[in-house]
GROMACS .gro file of C-alpha atoms in nm:
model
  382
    1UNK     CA    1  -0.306   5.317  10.856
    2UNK     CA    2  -0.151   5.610  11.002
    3UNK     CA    3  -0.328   5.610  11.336
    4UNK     CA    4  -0.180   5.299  11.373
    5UNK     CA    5   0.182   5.375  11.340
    6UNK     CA    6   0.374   5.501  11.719
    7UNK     CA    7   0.396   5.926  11.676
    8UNK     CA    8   0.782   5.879  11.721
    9UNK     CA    9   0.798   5.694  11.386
   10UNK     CA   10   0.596   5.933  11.212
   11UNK     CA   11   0.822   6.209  11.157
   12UNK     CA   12   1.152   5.940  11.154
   13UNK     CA   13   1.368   6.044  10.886
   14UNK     CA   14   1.587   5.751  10.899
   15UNK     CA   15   1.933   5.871  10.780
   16UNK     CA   16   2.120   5.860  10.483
   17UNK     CA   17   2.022   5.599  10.170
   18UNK     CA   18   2.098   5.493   9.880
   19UNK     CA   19   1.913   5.730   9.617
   20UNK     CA   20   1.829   5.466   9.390
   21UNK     CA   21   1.557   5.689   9.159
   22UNK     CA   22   1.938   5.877   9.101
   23UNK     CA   23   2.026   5.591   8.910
   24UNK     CA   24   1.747   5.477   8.722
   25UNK     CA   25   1.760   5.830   8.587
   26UNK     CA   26   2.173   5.862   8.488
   27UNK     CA   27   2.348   5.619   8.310
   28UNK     CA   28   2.689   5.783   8.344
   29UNK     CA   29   2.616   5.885   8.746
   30UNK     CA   30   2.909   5.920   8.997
   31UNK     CA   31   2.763   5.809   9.364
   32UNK     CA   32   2.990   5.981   9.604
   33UNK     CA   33   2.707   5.986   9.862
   34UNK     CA   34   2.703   5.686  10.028
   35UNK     CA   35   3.010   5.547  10.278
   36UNK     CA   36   3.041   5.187  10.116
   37UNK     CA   37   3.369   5.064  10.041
   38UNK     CA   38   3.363   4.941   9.660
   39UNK     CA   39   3.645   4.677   9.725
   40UNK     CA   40   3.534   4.362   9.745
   41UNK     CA   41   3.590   4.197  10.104
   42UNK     CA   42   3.949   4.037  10.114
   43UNK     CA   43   3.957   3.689   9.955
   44UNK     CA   44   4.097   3.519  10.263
   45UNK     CA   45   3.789   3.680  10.495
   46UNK     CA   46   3.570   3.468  10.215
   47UNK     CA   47   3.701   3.179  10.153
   48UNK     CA   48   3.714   3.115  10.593
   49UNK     CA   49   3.402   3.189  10.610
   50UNK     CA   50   3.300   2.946  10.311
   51UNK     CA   51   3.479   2.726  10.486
   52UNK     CA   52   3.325   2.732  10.813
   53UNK     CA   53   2.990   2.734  10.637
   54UNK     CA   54   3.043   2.392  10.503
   55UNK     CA   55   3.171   2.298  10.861
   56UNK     CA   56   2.824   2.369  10.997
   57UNK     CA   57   2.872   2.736  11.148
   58UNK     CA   58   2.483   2.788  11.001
   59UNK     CA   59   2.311   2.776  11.341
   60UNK     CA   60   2.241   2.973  11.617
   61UNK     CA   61   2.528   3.080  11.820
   62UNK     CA   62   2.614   3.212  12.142
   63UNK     CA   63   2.425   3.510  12.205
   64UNK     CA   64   2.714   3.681  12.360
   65UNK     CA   65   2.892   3.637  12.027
   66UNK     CA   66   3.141   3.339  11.913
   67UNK     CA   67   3.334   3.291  12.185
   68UNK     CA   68   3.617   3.233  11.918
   69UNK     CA   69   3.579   3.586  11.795
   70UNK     CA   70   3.552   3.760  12.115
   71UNK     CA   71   3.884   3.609  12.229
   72UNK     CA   72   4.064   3.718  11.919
   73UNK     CA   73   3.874   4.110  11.968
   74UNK     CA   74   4.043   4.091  12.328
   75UNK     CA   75   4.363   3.964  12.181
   76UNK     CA   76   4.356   4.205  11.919
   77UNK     CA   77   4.297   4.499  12.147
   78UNK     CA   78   4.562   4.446  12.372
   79UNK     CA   79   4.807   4.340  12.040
   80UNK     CA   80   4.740   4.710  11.899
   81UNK     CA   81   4.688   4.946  12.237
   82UNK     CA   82   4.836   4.742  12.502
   83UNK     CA   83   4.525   4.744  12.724
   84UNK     CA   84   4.385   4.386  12.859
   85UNK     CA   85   4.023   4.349  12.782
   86UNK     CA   86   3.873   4.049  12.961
   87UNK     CA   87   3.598   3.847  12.740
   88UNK     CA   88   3.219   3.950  13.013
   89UNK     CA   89   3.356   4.301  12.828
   90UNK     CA   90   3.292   4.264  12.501
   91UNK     CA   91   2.931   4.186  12.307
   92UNK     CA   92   2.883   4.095  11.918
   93UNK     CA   93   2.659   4.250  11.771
   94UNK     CA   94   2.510   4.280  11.396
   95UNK     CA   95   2.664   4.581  11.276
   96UNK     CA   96   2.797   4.943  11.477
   97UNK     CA   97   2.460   5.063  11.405
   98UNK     CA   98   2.275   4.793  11.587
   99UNK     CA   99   2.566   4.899  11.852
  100UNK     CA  100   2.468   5.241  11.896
  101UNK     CA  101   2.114   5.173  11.908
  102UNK     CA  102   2.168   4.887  12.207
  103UNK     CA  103   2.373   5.092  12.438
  104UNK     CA  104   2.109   5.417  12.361
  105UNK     CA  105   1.859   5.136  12.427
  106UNK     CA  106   2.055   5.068  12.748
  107UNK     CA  107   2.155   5.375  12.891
  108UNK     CA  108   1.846   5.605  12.858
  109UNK     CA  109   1.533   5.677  13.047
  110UNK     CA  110   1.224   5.912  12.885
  111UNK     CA  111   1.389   6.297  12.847
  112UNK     CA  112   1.758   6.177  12.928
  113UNK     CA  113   2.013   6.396  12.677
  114UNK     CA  114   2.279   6.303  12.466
  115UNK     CA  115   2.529   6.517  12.383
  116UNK     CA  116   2.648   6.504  11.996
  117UNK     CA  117   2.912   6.706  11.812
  118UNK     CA  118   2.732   6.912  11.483
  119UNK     CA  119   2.812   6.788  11.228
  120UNK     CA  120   2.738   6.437  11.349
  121UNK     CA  121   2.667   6.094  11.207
  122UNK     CA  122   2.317   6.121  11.077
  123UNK     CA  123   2.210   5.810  11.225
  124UNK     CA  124   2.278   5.930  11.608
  125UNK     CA  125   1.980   6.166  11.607
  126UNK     CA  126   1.710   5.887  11.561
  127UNK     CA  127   1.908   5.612  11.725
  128UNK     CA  128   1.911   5.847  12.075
  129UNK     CA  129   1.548   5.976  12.003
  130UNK     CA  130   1.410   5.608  11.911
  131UNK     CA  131   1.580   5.512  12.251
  132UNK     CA  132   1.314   5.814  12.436
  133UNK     CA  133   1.604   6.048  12.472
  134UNK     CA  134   1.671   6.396  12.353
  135UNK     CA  135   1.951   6.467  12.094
  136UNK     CA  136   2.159   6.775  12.233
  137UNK     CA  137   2.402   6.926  11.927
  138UNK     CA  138   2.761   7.070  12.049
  139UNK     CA  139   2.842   7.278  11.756
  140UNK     CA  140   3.187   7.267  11.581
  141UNK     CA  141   3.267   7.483  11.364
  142UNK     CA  142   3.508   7.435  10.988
  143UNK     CA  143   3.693   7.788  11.029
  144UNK     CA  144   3.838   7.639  11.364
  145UNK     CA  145   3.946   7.323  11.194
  146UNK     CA  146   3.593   7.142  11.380
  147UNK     CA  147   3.789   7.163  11.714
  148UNK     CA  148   3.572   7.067  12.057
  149UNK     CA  149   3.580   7.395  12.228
  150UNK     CA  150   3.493   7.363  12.605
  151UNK     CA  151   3.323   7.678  12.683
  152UNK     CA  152   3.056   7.492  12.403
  153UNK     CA  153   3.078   7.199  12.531
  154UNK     CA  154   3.040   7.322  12.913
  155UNK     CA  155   2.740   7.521  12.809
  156UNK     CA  156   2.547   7.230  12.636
  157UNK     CA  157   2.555   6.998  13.009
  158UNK     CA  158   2.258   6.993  13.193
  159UNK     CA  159   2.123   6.804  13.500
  160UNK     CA  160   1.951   6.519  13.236
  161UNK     CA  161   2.272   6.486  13.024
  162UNK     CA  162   2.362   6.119  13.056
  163UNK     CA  163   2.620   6.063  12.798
  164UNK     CA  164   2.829   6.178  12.501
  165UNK     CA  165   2.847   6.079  12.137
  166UNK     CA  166   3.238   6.097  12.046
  167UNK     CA  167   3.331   5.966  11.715
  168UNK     CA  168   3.730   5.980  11.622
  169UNK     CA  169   3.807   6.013  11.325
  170UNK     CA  170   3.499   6.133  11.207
  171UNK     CA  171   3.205   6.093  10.938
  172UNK     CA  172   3.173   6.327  10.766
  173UNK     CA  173   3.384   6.580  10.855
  174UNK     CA  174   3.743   6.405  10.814
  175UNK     CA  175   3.876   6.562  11.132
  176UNK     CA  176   4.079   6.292  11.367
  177UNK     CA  177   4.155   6.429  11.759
  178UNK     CA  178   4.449   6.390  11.913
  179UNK     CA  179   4.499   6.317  12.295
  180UNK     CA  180   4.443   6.689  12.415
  181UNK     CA  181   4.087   6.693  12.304
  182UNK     CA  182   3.997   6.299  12.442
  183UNK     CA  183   4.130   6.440  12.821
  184UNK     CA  184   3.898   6.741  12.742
  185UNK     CA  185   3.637   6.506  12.675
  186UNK     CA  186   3.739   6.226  12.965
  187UNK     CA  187   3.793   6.570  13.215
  188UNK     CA  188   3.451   6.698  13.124
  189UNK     CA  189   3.259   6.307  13.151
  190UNK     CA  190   3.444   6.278  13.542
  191UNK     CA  191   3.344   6.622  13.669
  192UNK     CA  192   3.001   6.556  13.528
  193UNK     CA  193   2.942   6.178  13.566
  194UNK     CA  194   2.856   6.157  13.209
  195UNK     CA  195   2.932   5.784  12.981
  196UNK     CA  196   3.157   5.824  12.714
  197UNK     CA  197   3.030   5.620  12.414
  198UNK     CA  198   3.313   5.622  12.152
  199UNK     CA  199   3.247   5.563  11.800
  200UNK     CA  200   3.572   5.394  11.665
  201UNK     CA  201   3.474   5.256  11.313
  202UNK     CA  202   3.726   5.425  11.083
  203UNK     CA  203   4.051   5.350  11.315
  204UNK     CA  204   4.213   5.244  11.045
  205UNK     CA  205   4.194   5.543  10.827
  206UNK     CA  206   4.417   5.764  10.981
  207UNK     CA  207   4.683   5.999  10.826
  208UNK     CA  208   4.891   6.196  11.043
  209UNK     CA  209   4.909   6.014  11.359
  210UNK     CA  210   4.848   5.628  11.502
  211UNK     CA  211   4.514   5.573  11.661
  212UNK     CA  212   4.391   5.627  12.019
  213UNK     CA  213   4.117   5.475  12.117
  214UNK     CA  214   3.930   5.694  12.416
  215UNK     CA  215   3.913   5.388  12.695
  216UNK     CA  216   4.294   5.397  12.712
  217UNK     CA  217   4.334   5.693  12.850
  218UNK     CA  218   4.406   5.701  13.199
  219UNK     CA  219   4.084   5.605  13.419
  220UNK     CA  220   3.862   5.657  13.103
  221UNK     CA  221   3.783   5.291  13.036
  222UNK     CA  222   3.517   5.228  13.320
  223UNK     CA  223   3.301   5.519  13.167
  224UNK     CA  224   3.369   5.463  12.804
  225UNK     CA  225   3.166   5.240  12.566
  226UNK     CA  226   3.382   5.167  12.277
  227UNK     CA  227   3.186   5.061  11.955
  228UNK     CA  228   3.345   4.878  11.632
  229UNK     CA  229   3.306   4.741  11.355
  230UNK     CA  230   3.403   4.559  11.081
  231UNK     CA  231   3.215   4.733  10.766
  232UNK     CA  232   3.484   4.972  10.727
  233UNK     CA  233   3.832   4.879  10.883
  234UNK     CA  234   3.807   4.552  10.720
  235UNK     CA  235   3.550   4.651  10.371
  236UNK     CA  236   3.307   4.439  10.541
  237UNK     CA  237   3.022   4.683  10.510
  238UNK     CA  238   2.807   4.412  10.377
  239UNK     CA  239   2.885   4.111  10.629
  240UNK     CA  240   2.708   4.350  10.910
  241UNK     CA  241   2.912   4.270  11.219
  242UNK     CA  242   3.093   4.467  11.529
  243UNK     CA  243   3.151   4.493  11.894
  244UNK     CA  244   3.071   4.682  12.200
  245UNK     CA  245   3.346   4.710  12.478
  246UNK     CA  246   3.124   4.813  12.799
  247UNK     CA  247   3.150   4.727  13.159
  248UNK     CA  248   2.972   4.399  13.218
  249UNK     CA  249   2.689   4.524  13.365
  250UNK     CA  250   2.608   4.730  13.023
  251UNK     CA  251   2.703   4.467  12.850
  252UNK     CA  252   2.464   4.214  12.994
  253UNK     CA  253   2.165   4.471  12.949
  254UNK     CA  254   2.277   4.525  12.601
  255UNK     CA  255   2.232   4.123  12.562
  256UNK     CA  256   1.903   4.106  12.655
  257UNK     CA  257   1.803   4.391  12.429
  258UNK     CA  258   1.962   4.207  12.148
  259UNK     CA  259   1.817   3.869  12.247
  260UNK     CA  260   1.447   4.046  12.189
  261UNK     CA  261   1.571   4.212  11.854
  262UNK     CA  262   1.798   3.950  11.694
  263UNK     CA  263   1.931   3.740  11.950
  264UNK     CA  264   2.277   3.690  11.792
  265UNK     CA  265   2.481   3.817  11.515
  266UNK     CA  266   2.536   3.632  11.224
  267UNK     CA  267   2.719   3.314  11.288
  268UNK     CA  268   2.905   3.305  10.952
  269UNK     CA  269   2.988   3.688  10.989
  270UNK     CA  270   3.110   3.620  11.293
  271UNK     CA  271   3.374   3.358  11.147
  272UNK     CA  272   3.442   3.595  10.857
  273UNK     CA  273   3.536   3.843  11.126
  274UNK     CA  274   3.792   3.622  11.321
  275UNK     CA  275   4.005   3.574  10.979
  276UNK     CA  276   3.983   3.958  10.913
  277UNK     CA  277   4.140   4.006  11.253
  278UNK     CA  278   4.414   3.764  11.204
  279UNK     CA  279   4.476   3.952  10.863
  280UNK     CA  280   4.432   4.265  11.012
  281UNK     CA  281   4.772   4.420  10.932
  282UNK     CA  282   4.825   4.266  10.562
  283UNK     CA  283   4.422   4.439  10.488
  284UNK     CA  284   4.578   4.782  10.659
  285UNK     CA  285   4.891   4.778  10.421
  286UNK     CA  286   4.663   4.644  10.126
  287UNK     CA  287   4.355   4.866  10.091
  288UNK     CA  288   4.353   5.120  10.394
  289UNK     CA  289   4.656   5.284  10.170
  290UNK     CA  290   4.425   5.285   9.835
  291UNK     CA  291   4.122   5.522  10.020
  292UNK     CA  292   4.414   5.747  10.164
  293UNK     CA  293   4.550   5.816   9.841
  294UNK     CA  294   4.186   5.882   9.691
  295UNK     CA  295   4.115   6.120   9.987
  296UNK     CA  296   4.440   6.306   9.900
  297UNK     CA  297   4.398   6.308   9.544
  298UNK     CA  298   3.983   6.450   9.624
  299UNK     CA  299   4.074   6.718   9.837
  300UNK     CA  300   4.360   6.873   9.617
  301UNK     CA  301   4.090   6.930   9.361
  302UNK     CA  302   3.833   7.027   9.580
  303UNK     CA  303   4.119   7.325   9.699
  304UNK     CA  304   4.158   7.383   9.282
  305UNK     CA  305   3.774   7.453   9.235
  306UNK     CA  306   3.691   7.779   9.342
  307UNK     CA  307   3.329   7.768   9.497
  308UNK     CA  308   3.488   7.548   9.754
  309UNK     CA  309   3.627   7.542  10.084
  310UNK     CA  310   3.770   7.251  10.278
  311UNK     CA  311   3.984   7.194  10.622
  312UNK     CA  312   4.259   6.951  10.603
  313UNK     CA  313   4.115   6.606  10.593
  314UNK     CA  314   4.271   6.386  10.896
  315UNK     CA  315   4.104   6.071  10.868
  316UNK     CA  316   3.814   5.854  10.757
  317UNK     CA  317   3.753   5.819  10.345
  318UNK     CA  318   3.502   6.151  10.364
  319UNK     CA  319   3.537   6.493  10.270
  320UNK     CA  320   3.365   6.770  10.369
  321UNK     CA  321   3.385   7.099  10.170
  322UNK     CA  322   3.179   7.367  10.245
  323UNK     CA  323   3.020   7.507   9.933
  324UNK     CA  324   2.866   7.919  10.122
  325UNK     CA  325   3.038   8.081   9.825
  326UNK     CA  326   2.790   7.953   9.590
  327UNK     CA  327   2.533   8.133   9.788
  328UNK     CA  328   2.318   7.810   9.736
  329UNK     CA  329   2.187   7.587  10.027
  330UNK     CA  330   2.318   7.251  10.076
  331UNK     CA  331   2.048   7.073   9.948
  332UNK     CA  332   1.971   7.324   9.622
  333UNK     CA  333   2.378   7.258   9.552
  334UNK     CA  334   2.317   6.888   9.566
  335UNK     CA  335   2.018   6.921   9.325
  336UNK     CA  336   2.253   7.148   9.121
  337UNK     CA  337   2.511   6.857   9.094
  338UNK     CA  338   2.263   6.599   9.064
  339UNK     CA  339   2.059   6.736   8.740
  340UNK     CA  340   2.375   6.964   8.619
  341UNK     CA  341   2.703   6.703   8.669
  342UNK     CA  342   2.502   6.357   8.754
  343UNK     CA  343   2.687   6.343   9.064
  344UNK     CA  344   2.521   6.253   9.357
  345UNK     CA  345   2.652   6.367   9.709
  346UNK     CA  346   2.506   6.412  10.054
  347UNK     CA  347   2.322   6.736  10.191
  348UNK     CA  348   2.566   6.818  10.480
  349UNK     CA  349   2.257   6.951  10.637
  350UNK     CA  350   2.177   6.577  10.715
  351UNK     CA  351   2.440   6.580  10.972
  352UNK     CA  352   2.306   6.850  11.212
  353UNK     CA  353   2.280   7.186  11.209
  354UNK     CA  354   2.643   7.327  11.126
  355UNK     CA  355   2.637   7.101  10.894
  356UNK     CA  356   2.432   7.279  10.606
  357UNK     CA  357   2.654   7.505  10.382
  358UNK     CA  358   2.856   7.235  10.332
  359UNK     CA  359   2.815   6.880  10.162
  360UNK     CA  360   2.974   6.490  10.258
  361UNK     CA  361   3.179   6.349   9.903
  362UNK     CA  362   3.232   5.976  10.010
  363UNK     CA  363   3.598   5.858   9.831
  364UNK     CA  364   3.417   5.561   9.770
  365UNK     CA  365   3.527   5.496   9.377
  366UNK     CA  366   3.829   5.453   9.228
  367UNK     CA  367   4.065   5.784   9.141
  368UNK     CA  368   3.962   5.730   8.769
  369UNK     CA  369   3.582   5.814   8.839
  370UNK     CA  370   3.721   6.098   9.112
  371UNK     CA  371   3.893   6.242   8.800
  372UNK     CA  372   3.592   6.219   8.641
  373UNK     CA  373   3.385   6.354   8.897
  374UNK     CA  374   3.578   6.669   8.977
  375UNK     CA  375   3.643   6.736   8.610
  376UNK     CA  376   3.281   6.769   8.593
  377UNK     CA  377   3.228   6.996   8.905
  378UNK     CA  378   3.515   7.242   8.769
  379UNK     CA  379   3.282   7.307   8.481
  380UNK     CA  380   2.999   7.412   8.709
  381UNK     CA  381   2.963   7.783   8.729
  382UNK     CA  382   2.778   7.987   9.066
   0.00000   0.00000   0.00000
């Protein structure tokens, strides 16, 4: 059946998943490798969508999204950064991922380049190269705290770049930019009429400073695709719903994309995801506090285990330790935690190229089986 299949599926490698043969084989295995929340959705995002259910939100809905919803996103937005989003701006779509995929689908012509900064999402690479486009990696770097330098940045530009990749804060590497590096970025997209498509999942998760999304900065927004979701923000990883803020012309390509793939997100997601953003701030204080704490607690043993290195986590529920004084590759040391401490983790090579010598720990289990976890890595000798 091979012949069959197109050549750019062949070699696909689809990102990260769930290693399931892991588990068969370990009773007492840790999963630290994969970024879903273990908290169960908030009850009040359940029982409004149970609700709605039974009040006949089972059929097809808009295919610009629930008009409902996208009036509370727009609310929402301007309630938390004071900037007016009008509704022909926003899209619904079935998950971030989906999201990524429609405005790569959108945006791209055969050979068009996409800039990404290393280490990146894994998932960017074969959304952008599924799309006919051509993955370009910026390279940061963990002994300058994974700061966008622009000499790198500058260097990476050429006449078929179309766009950048900018994720804030960041999977996997924990980092969150401030407002020096977005004008860097914004600067760099104006002199070099590049789109701006802002990844803007984990806003919640953020521990030094508030949140700033990119299209607020001054004369950003009408190059800036903002993509969210409500998997993480809201532990709705399962519900698989989010939004695109685009300029309407984007946005109505991005529709008829959809309308071929799915034609709408899921209605009773959709009503699920109105509650969660009237609860918004009570879900914040409730749980966003819980994954800080773990992501503290992780990286103060990570410092306390001596084959490790690790920057300063800023944000997200990831860390990102590099593990070069082991002298092992990422994916031997994985193996080597697998079979020796039945944890699993995931190969930091995944996430581009500076991302091998160093692995992704997801803070995705309570502090009890972090305890465990890192109690069983101190063991480990290299």
């Amino acid at each position: 059946m091979e012949r069959f299949i197109a050549k750019r599926f062949r070699s696909f490698g689809g990102g990260l998943s769930l290693d399931t043969a892991a588990l068969a084989r370990y009773t007492d295995l840790i999963d630290l490798s994969i970024g879903d929340t273990d908290i169960v959705t908030d009850e009040r995002i359940i029982d409004a969508a149970f609700r709605d259910a039974k009040a006949g939100y089972t059929h097809y809905g808009d295919p610009h999204g629930d008009p409902e919803l996208i009036d509370t996103c727009c609310r929402a937005w301007e309630e938390d950064f004071a900037q007016h989003i009008e509704p022909e701006r926003v899209l619904v779509t079935a998950s971030s991922c989906l999201g990524m995929s429609l405005v790569m689908l959108a945006i791209l012509d055969p050979g068009d380049e996409v800039l990404v900064f290393s280490p990146y999402f894994s998932m960017y690479k074969e959304q952008i190269e599924l799309a006919g486009g051509v993955c370009v990696e910026v390279p940061t770097y963990a002994d300058e705290g994974f700061e966008i330098e622009k000499e790198r940045l500058e260097a990476a530009i050429s006449e078929r770049t179309k766009a950048m990749i900018f994720n804030n804060p960041t999977n996997p590497t924990a980092m969150a930019y401030g407002k020096d590096t977005m004008q860097l970025l914004a600067d760099t997209a104006a002199a070099h009429d590049l789109l701006i498509v802002a990844d803007e999942i984990y806003t919640s998760y953020m521990f030094s400073e508030p949140f700033m999304p990119m299209r607020t900065l001054p004369g950003a927004a009408g190059r800036t695709v903002t993509l969210n979701s409500f998997s993480k923000n809201y532990l709705m990883t399962g519900w698989r719903v989010g939004a695109v803020i685009a300029e309407p012309e984007l946005i109505s390509t991005m529709q008829r994309i959809n309308g071929a793939l799915i034609y709408t997100a899921p209605s009773i997601s959709q009503r699920a995801a109105i509650q969660a953003l009237h609860d918004r701030k009570s879900i914040r204080e409730r749980y966003i506090k819980e994954y800080r704490e773990r992501v503290l607690y992780a990286a103060e043993r990570i410092r306390s285990i001596p084959y490790f290195e690790i920057c300063e986590p800023r944000g997200t529920f990831y860390l990102f330790p590099s593990i070069r004084r082991t002298g092992l590759g990422s994916a031997q040391f994985c193996a080597e935690l697998l079979n020796k401490a039945h944890i699993l983790a995931a190969d930091g090579a995944a996430f581009g190229e500076t991302g091998e010598g160093h692995i992704r720990i997801a803070c995705t289990v309570g502090t009890d089986k972090l305890r465990e976890a890192f109690n069983r890595m101190e063991k480990l000798k290299f």
